[in-house]
């Protein structure tokens, strides 16, 4: 049984300004399953719905975002929850941080500027674990951060005294103190230079290897996915177009969009210039009908303009949503 | 610690004394630029009463007044003498109620002003900020909406109109509070429970009017500060981490939104020494504002200077204290 199963999820932003209503179909028919003990990478360009999908999965939906359709179902060790119908209090008490931690985008500024790091730890530990005596609490936090290779001095510092990479690590340490079943990391390395990036990713990997939990890693940086993820899903304009084990997606991509994406990556020793895809991703307030990639697809057929392609499972646990496969032309 | 003393505290104290020095110097110079001569004015007043005064006596009187007013010698000598007296805590005699010392007049008015204004400023700061944060955090709460609308409505009303309306409403139409003064005329000022109760009753309406006006502006300021903080990453993170609403509201939102409001409070507290002129006139309250008005009306230079010096020292001191304790509120500010 999968840890998380998302079925046919549609989540739209509905806004109404001066009587003009606007619907942004940020997530439009996404299905995916996260297994225990894996690192699942979610890739896609900016504004393709990655963060919206995560917000729904992590249960942080706020208007104008609304779930229109679909299921988000978790199966934790002892209990299961339906994320779309759980009460906020239940979610807060039993799920947040104990089962699901969310390292959000912009983690550099997730620490309260007027609180020492230890106080933020204290807030989180007392919230979820009840009051522990000071000594036990300090011991727990020190053991946790030293396991993650952080110096104990950071605890007594204020956020502005830490470097960006250190703040990011502290945010991860905060998110993993209770060894949650699922760690959602939204662009955890985007603002960091490659050296620090490597350290942070290494840390995430070690945490995952040690507690065998699931990491949902969201980034537009395919190099990060290649290094860290076990499986990768590619999102385009609110839908998942392809999902496969990492080596398969990089070596044998099937969807035309994925193929372009992979081909655009620089390779060591290859000096040829990279072709860029004509056009731009569609506006999600008014997406094209049928397959959303059809206006830019080099292999477009008549059916692509009318019908949304079904997700097809291929050998090797590869899932692709493209009419070309059904036509047998690829 | 040594670094803090040498690099921060001593220069900062130097700056503090410099501000006071400049302020006192200016208050010394400005009245002397006025064409009014207080000695001649006093003599005119005496001779105008009609009695015949012989010229020799006028000469003597002029001498005596110049001496007593501290106007003997060149301006620079006067200036030095002025500082000498000031350092001994002597602000000289008041010219309009000669020979009462200015110090005594201020000492008579200051406690009333401080008692009333300190209370009103603190209450409006606390209540305004608390409600401002709550209104921003719970925008759909009907009570918060009501307070929001009320603050928006009260803010553009000029204070003197507001104060008069409250006076007419609560002292005349519905006579709950006394009309004016800080205590009934003819009562001796003493520290009995009964007297304190009368004082409280007399100051309730003036205080209320100040709180209503003051609260409105703190409320509006805090509401917009809070609405910015609410979308900060660390607040969203705390929500995701499942912290309780109360914890997020107080330790994450209010704690950060309050920082600029603390500066505002310190400045207001410094200005207390000026009194609240309009309030004191409307409610006939015997504070520093009334005293200033009297002094200006009567061309009482030494009293004006005395009040100005208190105001200068008050503002400079409160800003100094704020600077010294601000790192306790915001760790990002550190004394170099």
XYZ file of C-alpha atoms in Angstrom:
666
model
C 0.000 0.000 0.000
C 1.373 3.335 -1.062
C 2.072 6.008 1.529
C 0.243 8.650 -0.457
C -2.115 8.210 -3.315
C -3.434 11.172 -5.249
C -6.213 10.490 -7.694
C -7.401 12.747 -10.461
C -6.764 15.865 -8.417
C -8.012 19.208 -9.674
C -7.229 22.326 -7.679
C -8.084 25.740 -9.079
C -7.542 29.280 -7.958
C -10.871 31.062 -8.214
C -10.718 34.809 -7.879
C -13.308 37.430 -8.466
C -12.235 41.024 -8.867
C -14.769 43.705 -9.818
C -17.228 41.024 -10.871
C -14.802 39.405 -13.292
C -14.193 35.853 -12.190
C -11.030 34.109 -13.183
C -10.125 30.485 -12.783
C -6.528 29.382 -12.857
C -6.348 25.630 -13.380
C -3.064 25.149 -11.573
C -3.497 21.432 -10.943
C -5.746 19.716 -13.439
C -6.096 15.976 -13.211
C -3.001 14.770 -11.398
C -2.671 11.194 -10.185
C 0.392 9.866 -8.459
C 1.477 7.455 -5.771
C 4.323 7.866 -3.328
C 5.835 4.695 -1.918
C 7.471 4.314 1.439
C 11.215 4.732 1.546
C 11.785 6.577 -1.694
C 12.804 9.988 -2.920
C 10.254 11.168 -5.417
C 11.284 14.092 -7.580
C 8.778 16.473 -9.076
C 10.085 18.652 -11.886
C 8.586 21.255 -14.132
C 9.131 24.819 -15.135
C 7.964 27.760 -13.072
C 4.193 28.170 -12.698
C 3.380 24.689 -13.917
C 1.528 23.896 -10.684
C 4.242 22.208 -8.608
C 3.768 24.332 -5.523
C -0.022 24.191 -5.795
C 0.126 20.402 -5.929
C 2.267 20.396 -2.799
C -0.052 22.732 -0.993
C -2.924 20.331 -1.559
C -0.847 17.293 -0.631
C 0.388 18.915 2.571
C -3.038 20.236 3.514
C -2.192 23.926 3.442
C -4.972 25.020 1.151
C -6.044 28.614 1.564
C -8.508 30.571 -0.532
C -8.540 31.410 -3.396
C -7.108 27.910 -3.927
C -9.845 25.264 -3.939
C -9.889 21.567 -4.602
C -12.528 20.868 -7.225
C -12.200 17.149 -7.567
C -10.052 14.207 -6.641
C -8.693 12.289 -3.681
C -5.607 12.698 -1.517
C -5.244 9.664 0.661
C -2.497 8.829 3.155
C -1.738 5.496 4.711
C 0.547 5.978 7.688
C 1.736 3.076 9.781
C -1.198 2.834 12.117
C -3.833 5.087 10.616
C -5.001 6.548 7.362
C -6.297 9.968 6.547
C -8.194 11.662 3.781
C -6.365 14.954 3.442
C -9.263 16.735 1.803
C -11.709 15.985 4.602
C -9.612 15.947 7.742
C -10.461 18.526 10.416
C -7.873 21.297 10.794
C -7.409 20.465 14.479
C -6.856 16.772 13.780
C -4.411 17.685 11.041
C -2.540 20.043 13.326
C -2.345 17.664 16.263
C -1.720 14.303 14.667
C -0.322 14.797 11.212
C 1.705 17.954 10.919
C 5.375 17.445 11.653
C 4.758 13.991 13.139
C 3.797 12.432 9.796
C 4.204 15.182 7.206
C 6.810 17.927 7.291
C 6.876 20.670 4.745
C 10.108 22.502 3.992
C 8.715 25.337 2.013
C 10.122 27.461 -0.735
C 12.219 30.368 0.497
C 13.442 28.391 3.466
C 16.085 31.028 4.013
C 13.504 33.166 5.765
C 11.431 30.573 7.588
C 13.012 31.335 10.933
C 11.457 33.974 13.162
C 14.027 36.811 13.156
C 13.534 37.687 16.820
C 13.813 34.137 18.181
C 16.923 32.106 18.780
C 17.056 28.826 16.856
C 16.657 26.869 20.091
C 13.421 28.741 20.870
C 11.970 27.787 17.510
C 12.883 24.162 18.265
C 11.247 24.590 21.641
C 8.034 25.906 20.039
C 7.816 22.932 17.726
C 8.797 20.269 20.235
C 6.401 21.497 22.917
C 3.586 21.776 20.403
C 3.814 18.189 19.249
C 5.331 16.362 22.149
C 3.903 18.214 25.097
C 6.136 19.733 27.710
C 9.413 17.961 28.234
C 11.798 19.106 30.924
C 14.493 21.472 29.785
C 17.327 18.988 30.023
C 15.597 16.222 28.103
C 14.516 18.731 25.491
C 18.040 20.087 25.028
C 19.409 16.564 24.817
C 16.882 15.606 22.165
C 17.596 18.667 20.018
C 21.390 18.433 20.402
C 21.358 14.757 19.460
C 19.209 15.499 16.437
C 21.290 18.350 15.057
C 24.612 16.687 15.706
C 23.366 13.651 13.804
C 22.722 16.008 10.910
C 26.231 17.385 11.230
C 25.233 20.818 12.471
C 27.393 22.498 15.115
C 25.609 22.840 18.480
C 26.411 26.585 18.622
C 23.765 27.358 16.008
C 21.108 26.716 18.617
C 21.988 29.832 20.547
C 22.185 32.088 17.516
C 19.586 34.259 15.872
C 18.667 33.549 12.230
C 20.429 36.644 10.918
C 23.678 35.337 12.378
C 23.516 32.205 10.208
C 24.525 31.857 6.573
C 21.908 30.987 3.974
C 23.020 27.384 3.735
C 23.034 27.044 7.499
C 19.528 28.474 7.748
C 18.400 25.964 5.157
C 19.929 23.128 7.160
C 18.313 24.384 10.331
C 14.954 24.460 8.515
C 15.491 20.844 7.480
C 16.563 19.891 10.996
C 13.391 21.503 12.352
C 11.282 19.617 9.837
C 12.788 16.239 10.603
C 13.010 16.230 14.381
C 10.094 13.801 14.746
C 11.146 11.584 11.829
C 7.988 12.135 9.797
C 6.790 9.585 7.245
C 6.813 12.179 4.488
C 9.121 15.140 4.040
C 8.025 17.575 1.391
C 10.837 19.830 0.236
C 9.851 22.629 -2.114
C 12.875 24.059 -3.948
C 15.141 23.424 -0.958
C 18.327 24.340 -2.787
C 17.268 26.989 -5.250
C 18.873 30.008 -3.595
C 22.114 28.242 -2.705
C 25.385 27.946 -4.574
C 26.343 24.479 -5.815
C 28.732 23.665 -2.994
C 26.190 24.427 -0.299
C 23.528 22.792 -2.448
C 25.457 19.552 -2.423
C 25.740 19.638 1.365
C 22.037 20.250 1.823
C 21.072 17.483 -0.616
C 23.505 15.119 1.057
C 21.838 15.897 4.351
C 18.363 15.195 2.946
C 19.600 11.911 1.501
C 21.152 10.847 4.772
C 18.004 11.630 6.699
C 16.012 9.582 4.232
C 18.426 6.664 4.297
C 18.431 6.593 8.063
C 14.728 6.778 8.847
C 13.495 5.148 5.625
C 10.860 7.781 5.135
C 9.615 9.304 1.907
C 10.898 12.549 0.492
C 8.936 14.509 -2.067
C 11.517 16.753 -3.643
C 10.264 19.565 -5.814
C 12.625 21.554 -7.968
C 12.960 22.714 -11.524
C 16.633 21.751 -11.379
C 16.927 18.435 -13.225
C 20.525 17.992 -12.103
C 19.310 17.794 -8.526
C 16.787 15.144 -9.466
C 19.405 13.149 -11.334
C 21.553 13.106 -8.214
C 18.998 12.489 -5.536
C 15.658 11.143 -6.734
C 14.630 7.511 -7.117
C 11.691 8.388 -9.353
C 10.966 11.597 -11.195
C 7.687 13.056 -12.429
C 7.601 15.814 -15.026
C 4.792 18.343 -14.789
C 3.642 20.542 -17.606
C 0.848 23.115 -17.341
C -0.905 21.561 -14.365
C -0.572 17.910 -15.384
C 1.966 15.183 -14.980
C 3.146 14.217 -18.475
C 5.646 11.547 -17.584
C 6.804 9.653 -14.537
C 9.568 7.066 -14.376
C 12.526 5.779 -12.362
C 15.305 8.353 -12.592
C 17.628 6.490 -14.947
C 14.761 5.763 -17.344
C 13.574 9.326 -17.481
C 17.046 10.618 -18.234
C 18.015 7.867 -20.674
C 14.764 6.975 -22.382
C 12.196 9.740 -22.040
C 9.003 9.050 -23.987
C 6.987 12.236 -23.855
C 8.040 14.907 -26.404
C 8.213 17.533 -23.649
C 10.451 15.392 -21.476
C 12.608 14.616 -24.471
C 13.125 18.298 -25.106
C 13.812 18.923 -21.476
C 16.460 16.214 -21.276
C 18.004 17.254 -24.574
C 18.361 20.801 -23.335
C 20.632 19.715 -20.484
C 24.304 20.530 -20.935
C 26.615 17.538 -21.215
C 30.286 17.493 -20.410
C 32.296 17.339 -23.625
C 29.385 18.188 -25.892
C 29.769 21.689 -27.259
C 26.818 21.721 -29.639
C 24.227 24.377 -28.910
C 20.962 23.277 -27.337
C 17.735 23.722 -29.239
C 15.069 25.567 -27.316
C 11.440 24.690 -27.642
C 9.406 27.245 -29.605
C 6.588 29.028 -27.786
C 5.984 29.439 -24.094
C 4.068 27.446 -21.478
C 0.339 28.172 -21.650
C -1.488 30.555 -19.401
C -3.288 28.341 -16.900
C -6.227 30.731 -16.765
C -6.933 29.806 -20.362
C -5.117 26.564 -21.211
C -5.352 24.982 -24.672
C -7.786 22.090 -25.074
C -6.740 18.484 -25.472
C -3.132 17.841 -24.628
C -1.798 21.065 -23.152
C 1.517 20.583 -24.873
C 0.053 20.351 -28.391
C 0.738 23.972 -29.512
C 4.443 23.420 -28.976
C 4.714 19.735 -29.837
C 6.726 18.856 -32.961
C 4.716 15.616 -33.427
C 1.260 17.105 -32.983
C -1.693 15.154 -34.457
C -5.365 16.007 -34.824
C -6.405 14.017 -31.771
C -4.004 15.995 -29.549
C -6.046 19.165 -30.039
C -9.295 17.541 -28.900
C -8.637 14.783 -26.436
C -6.685 14.772 -23.209
C -4.225 11.855 -23.428
C -4.660 9.113 -20.862
C -1.785 8.142 -18.622
C -0.349 4.847 -19.941
C 1.855 2.518 -17.972
C 4.796 1.078 -19.881
C 7.222 -1.626 -18.837
C 9.810 -0.525 -16.306
C 7.254 1.383 -14.271
C 7.198 4.277 -16.700
C 3.998 6.267 -17.056
C 3.457 8.603 -20.000
C 0.482 10.689 -21.094
C 0.837 11.080 -24.839
C -1.322 10.112 -27.838
C 1.752 9.069 -29.790
C 2.053 5.983 -27.631
C -1.519 4.907 -28.262
C -1.021 5.415 -31.960
C 1.940 3.122 -31.708
C 4.154 5.567 -33.525
C 6.727 5.666 -30.840
C 31.469 45.059 27.340
C 34.494 47.360 27.139
C 33.885 47.662 23.426
C 30.262 48.480 24.043
C 31.268 51.281 26.435
C 33.925 52.793 24.212
C 32.357 52.322 20.830
C 28.720 52.803 21.605
C 27.677 54.063 25.005
C 30.113 56.940 25.426
C 29.595 58.422 21.942
C 25.852 57.954 22.333
C 25.858 59.749 25.699
C 27.952 62.514 24.158
C 25.327 62.863 21.464
C 22.630 63.015 24.136
C 24.301 65.860 26.008
C 24.990 67.647 22.732
C 21.300 67.599 21.869
C 20.401 69.001 25.276
C 23.142 71.628 25.050
C 21.948 72.815 21.637
C 18.321 72.791 22.740
C 19.043 74.857 25.830
C 21.171 77.295 23.841
C 18.402 77.788 21.306
C 15.798 78.335 23.990
C 18.148 80.922 25.471
C 18.690 82.785 22.189
C 15.213 82.786 20.667
C 13.343 84.880 23.299
C 16.186 87.433 23.246
C 15.639 87.975 19.537
C 12.114 89.158 20.309
C 11.602 92.960 20.417
C 9.778 92.590 23.731
C 11.803 93.669 26.748
C 10.364 92.023 29.842
C 11.839 94.676 32.169
C 10.305 97.565 30.255
C 7.032 95.684 30.022
C 6.925 95.240 33.784
C 7.699 98.922 34.379
C 5.074 99.965 31.856
C 2.520 97.844 33.638
C 3.373 99.492 36.949
C 3.403 103.062 35.634
C 0.297 102.544 33.571
C -1.748 102.009 36.688
C -1.791 105.788 36.917
C 0.185 106.523 40.028
C 2.930 109.049 39.709
C 6.324 107.396 39.993
C 9.378 109.485 40.302
C 12.029 108.870 37.616
C 14.678 107.968 40.123
C 12.512 105.234 41.557
C 11.931 103.925 38.014
C 15.687 103.780 37.515
C 16.074 101.776 40.706
C 13.207 99.523 39.762
C 14.787 98.905 36.346
C 18.092 98.010 38.002
C 16.395 95.701 40.444
C 14.286 93.938 37.802
C 17.256 93.482 35.452
C 19.147 91.891 38.292
C 16.309 89.624 39.318
C 15.413 88.582 35.759
C 19.022 87.612 35.188
C 19.471 90.122 32.407
C 22.556 91.851 33.776
C 25.708 91.985 31.685
C 26.458 91.071 28.100
C 24.406 88.270 26.455
C 27.352 85.908 26.845
C 27.655 86.620 30.582
C 23.904 86.092 30.869
C 24.275 82.824 29.011
C 26.966 81.549 31.383
C 24.964 82.661 34.392
C 21.931 80.909 32.922
C 23.790 77.617 32.641
C 25.109 78.067 36.169
C 21.611 78.414 37.538
C 20.256 75.622 35.354
C 22.833 73.140 36.639
C 21.725 73.963 40.186
C 18.147 73.168 39.140
C 17.116 76.823 39.219
C 15.071 78.016 36.246
C 14.692 81.495 37.704
C 11.546 83.313 38.737
C 8.462 83.379 36.592
C 7.905 86.814 35.095
C 4.130 86.720 35.005
C 3.612 85.446 38.548
C 6.752 87.062 39.932
C 8.497 85.972 42.144
C 7.236 82.366 42.119
C 10.097 80.178 40.805
C 9.464 78.551 37.423
C 10.458 75.258 39.024
C 7.520 75.499 41.433
C 5.043 76.207 38.648
C 6.287 73.240 36.647
C 6.334 71.030 39.730
C 2.689 71.967 40.283
C 1.628 71.069 36.746
C 3.874 68.142 35.878
C 2.361 65.459 38.149
C -1.108 66.075 36.733
C 0.151 65.893 33.188
C 2.300 62.829 33.730
C -0.386 60.985 35.660
C -3.008 61.529 33.007
C -0.962 61.329 29.830
C 1.178 58.382 30.869
C -1.931 56.364 31.632
C -3.700 57.427 28.456
C -0.692 56.837 26.192
C 0.031 53.401 27.664
C -3.583 52.252 27.552
C -4.112 53.413 23.980
C -0.829 51.813 22.918
C -1.662 48.443 24.444
C -5.272 48.305 23.393
C -4.719 49.813 19.941
C -1.906 47.436 19.087
C -3.636 44.364 20.442
C -6.849 45.066 18.557
C -4.937 46.117 15.449
C -3.160 42.757 15.361
C -6.340 40.826 16.138
C -8.294 42.700 13.470
C -5.691 41.819 10.897
C -5.423 38.172 12.006
C -9.184 37.615 12.267
C -10.553 39.846 9.505
C -13.972 38.161 9.602
C -14.603 38.618 13.309
C -17.617 40.961 13.701
C -16.217 42.709 16.799
C -12.932 43.405 15.015
C -14.809 44.733 12.009
C -16.744 47.057 14.268
C -13.563 48.373 15.878
C -12.012 48.758 12.454
C -14.918 50.835 11.157
C -14.991 52.864 14.370
C -11.261 53.671 14.155
C -11.571 54.690 10.543
C -14.463 56.939 11.500
C -12.798 58.488 14.553
C -9.442 59.184 12.953
C -10.395 62.128 10.725
C -12.344 63.880 13.517
C -10.263 66.784 14.883
C -9.426 66.188 18.516
C -10.986 69.446 19.782
C -14.336 68.567 18.178
C -14.180 65.063 19.598
C -13.261 66.301 23.067
C -16.052 68.874 23.113
C -18.597 66.326 21.930
C -17.536 63.922 24.664
C -17.676 66.690 27.232
C -21.176 67.715 26.208
C -22.339 64.099 26.040
C -20.925 62.772 29.283
C -20.844 65.847 31.488
C -23.940 67.734 30.389
C -26.517 65.536 28.625
C -25.668 62.442 30.642
C -23.893 63.922 33.653
C -21.679 61.002 34.617
C -18.423 62.936 34.807
C -17.564 66.350 36.238
C -17.244 69.266 33.839
C -13.729 70.439 34.368
C -10.612 70.556 36.502
C -8.527 67.828 38.041
C -10.324 68.037 41.394
C -13.173 70.177 42.813
C -12.223 73.810 43.358
C -11.386 74.489 46.983
C -10.374 70.921 47.866
C -6.960 70.522 49.408
C -4.566 68.320 47.497
C -3.859 65.385 49.778
C -3.333 61.659 49.536
C -6.544 60.308 51.002
C -8.470 57.526 49.243
C -11.426 59.861 48.884
C -9.365 62.548 47.183
C -7.754 60.015 44.849
C -11.191 58.789 43.867
C -12.319 62.316 42.991
C -9.168 62.817 40.954
C -9.823 59.600 39.057
C -13.388 60.667 38.387
C -12.222 64.037 37.103
C -9.555 62.583 34.867
C -11.683 59.766 33.440
C -13.247 61.796 30.650
C -10.050 63.568 29.509
C -8.238 60.223 29.590
C -11.021 58.524 27.651
C -10.923 61.175 24.931
C -7.155 60.785 24.576
C -7.418 56.998 24.531
C -10.104 56.985 21.848
C -8.064 59.213 19.549
C -4.710 57.607 20.349
C -6.013 54.062 20.079
C -7.407 54.710 16.617
C -4.056 55.617 15.140
C -2.170 52.792 16.880
C -4.898 50.423 15.695
C -4.627 51.448 12.055
C -0.829 51.402 12.104
C -0.676 47.989 13.749
C -3.268 46.551 11.416
C -1.227 47.333 8.334
C 2.042 46.231 9.975
C 0.451 42.935 10.941
C -1.028 42.286 7.526
C 2.510 42.440 6.130
C 3.918 40.099 8.760
C 1.148 37.517 8.299
C 2.427 36.562 4.859
C 6.068 36.342 5.964
C 7.670 32.948 5.394
C 8.314 32.353 9.078
C 4.621 32.752 9.889
C 3.559 30.369 7.128
C 6.237 27.926 8.292
C 4.965 28.113 11.877
C 1.443 27.427 10.612
C 2.672 24.455 8.597
C 4.524 23.208 11.639
C 1.198 23.093 13.447
C 1.979 25.636 16.163
C -1.075 26.857 18.023
C -2.825 29.980 16.811
C -2.120 31.800 20.031
C 1.586 31.053 19.803
C 1.753 32.188 16.192
C -0.243 35.324 16.899
C 1.769 36.465 19.898
C 5.290 35.113 19.399
C 5.514 35.250 15.632
C 3.177 37.965 14.373
C 2.688 40.551 17.119
C 6.237 40.220 18.391
C 7.600 41.219 14.977
C 4.926 43.728 13.996
C 5.384 45.574 17.279
C 8.980 46.655 16.628
C 8.201 49.982 14.884
C 5.399 50.623 17.365
C 7.897 50.501 20.238
C 9.799 53.368 18.642
C 6.552 55.275 18.279
C 5.702 54.715 21.927
C 9.070 56.014 23.100
C 8.635 59.192 21.077
C 5.151 59.748 22.476
C 6.329 59.201 26.021
C 9.027 61.818 25.498
C 6.437 64.316 24.324
C 4.386 63.887 27.490
C 6.289 66.776 29.091
C 4.665 69.121 26.615
C 1.275 68.286 28.027
C -1.763 68.046 25.818
C -2.785 71.625 25.193
C -6.197 71.147 23.594
C -7.271 68.486 26.052
C -6.250 70.642 28.987
C -8.072 73.701 27.649
C -11.269 71.798 26.849
C -11.357 69.967 30.152
C -9.837 72.781 32.238
C -7.071 70.433 33.314
C -4.166 72.055 35.228
C -1.291 70.426 33.323
C 1.771 71.468 31.348
C -0.304 72.443 28.315
C -2.267 75.021 30.323
C 0.939 76.283 31.858
C 2.463 76.734 28.388
C -0.613 78.606 27.228
C -0.430 80.932 30.247
C 3.258 81.528 29.695
C 2.808 82.376 26.020
C -0.151 84.656 26.706
C 1.759 86.546 29.391
C 5.072 86.715 27.512
C 6.629 84.878 30.434
C 10.035 84.080 28.893
C 11.533 82.252 31.780
C 8.497 79.999 32.107
C 8.482 79.249 28.366
C 12.166 78.401 28.556
C 11.635 76.216 31.592
C 8.909 74.228 29.849
C 10.951 73.955 26.672
C 13.925 72.595 28.585
C 11.767 69.916 30.200
C 10.454 68.961 26.800
C 13.955 68.807 25.288
C 15.263 66.658 28.100
C 12.153 64.470 27.982
C 12.398 63.650 24.281
C 16.194 63.277 24.296
C 16.063 60.952 27.302
C 13.311 58.740 25.982
C 15.105 58.352 22.646
C 18.334 57.549 24.500
C 16.614 54.899 26.596
C 14.957 53.466 23.496
C 18.300 53.226 21.696
C 19.849 51.476 24.660
C 17.123 48.892 25.149
C 16.079 48.346 21.521
C 18.425 45.346 20.997
C 16.333 43.541 23.613
C 13.373 43.760 21.255
C 15.160 43.243 17.967
C 18.287 41.083 18.063
C 19.191 42.184 14.542
C 20.045 45.586 15.993
C 23.317 45.259 17.838
C 25.456 48.001 19.276
C 28.714 47.985 17.405
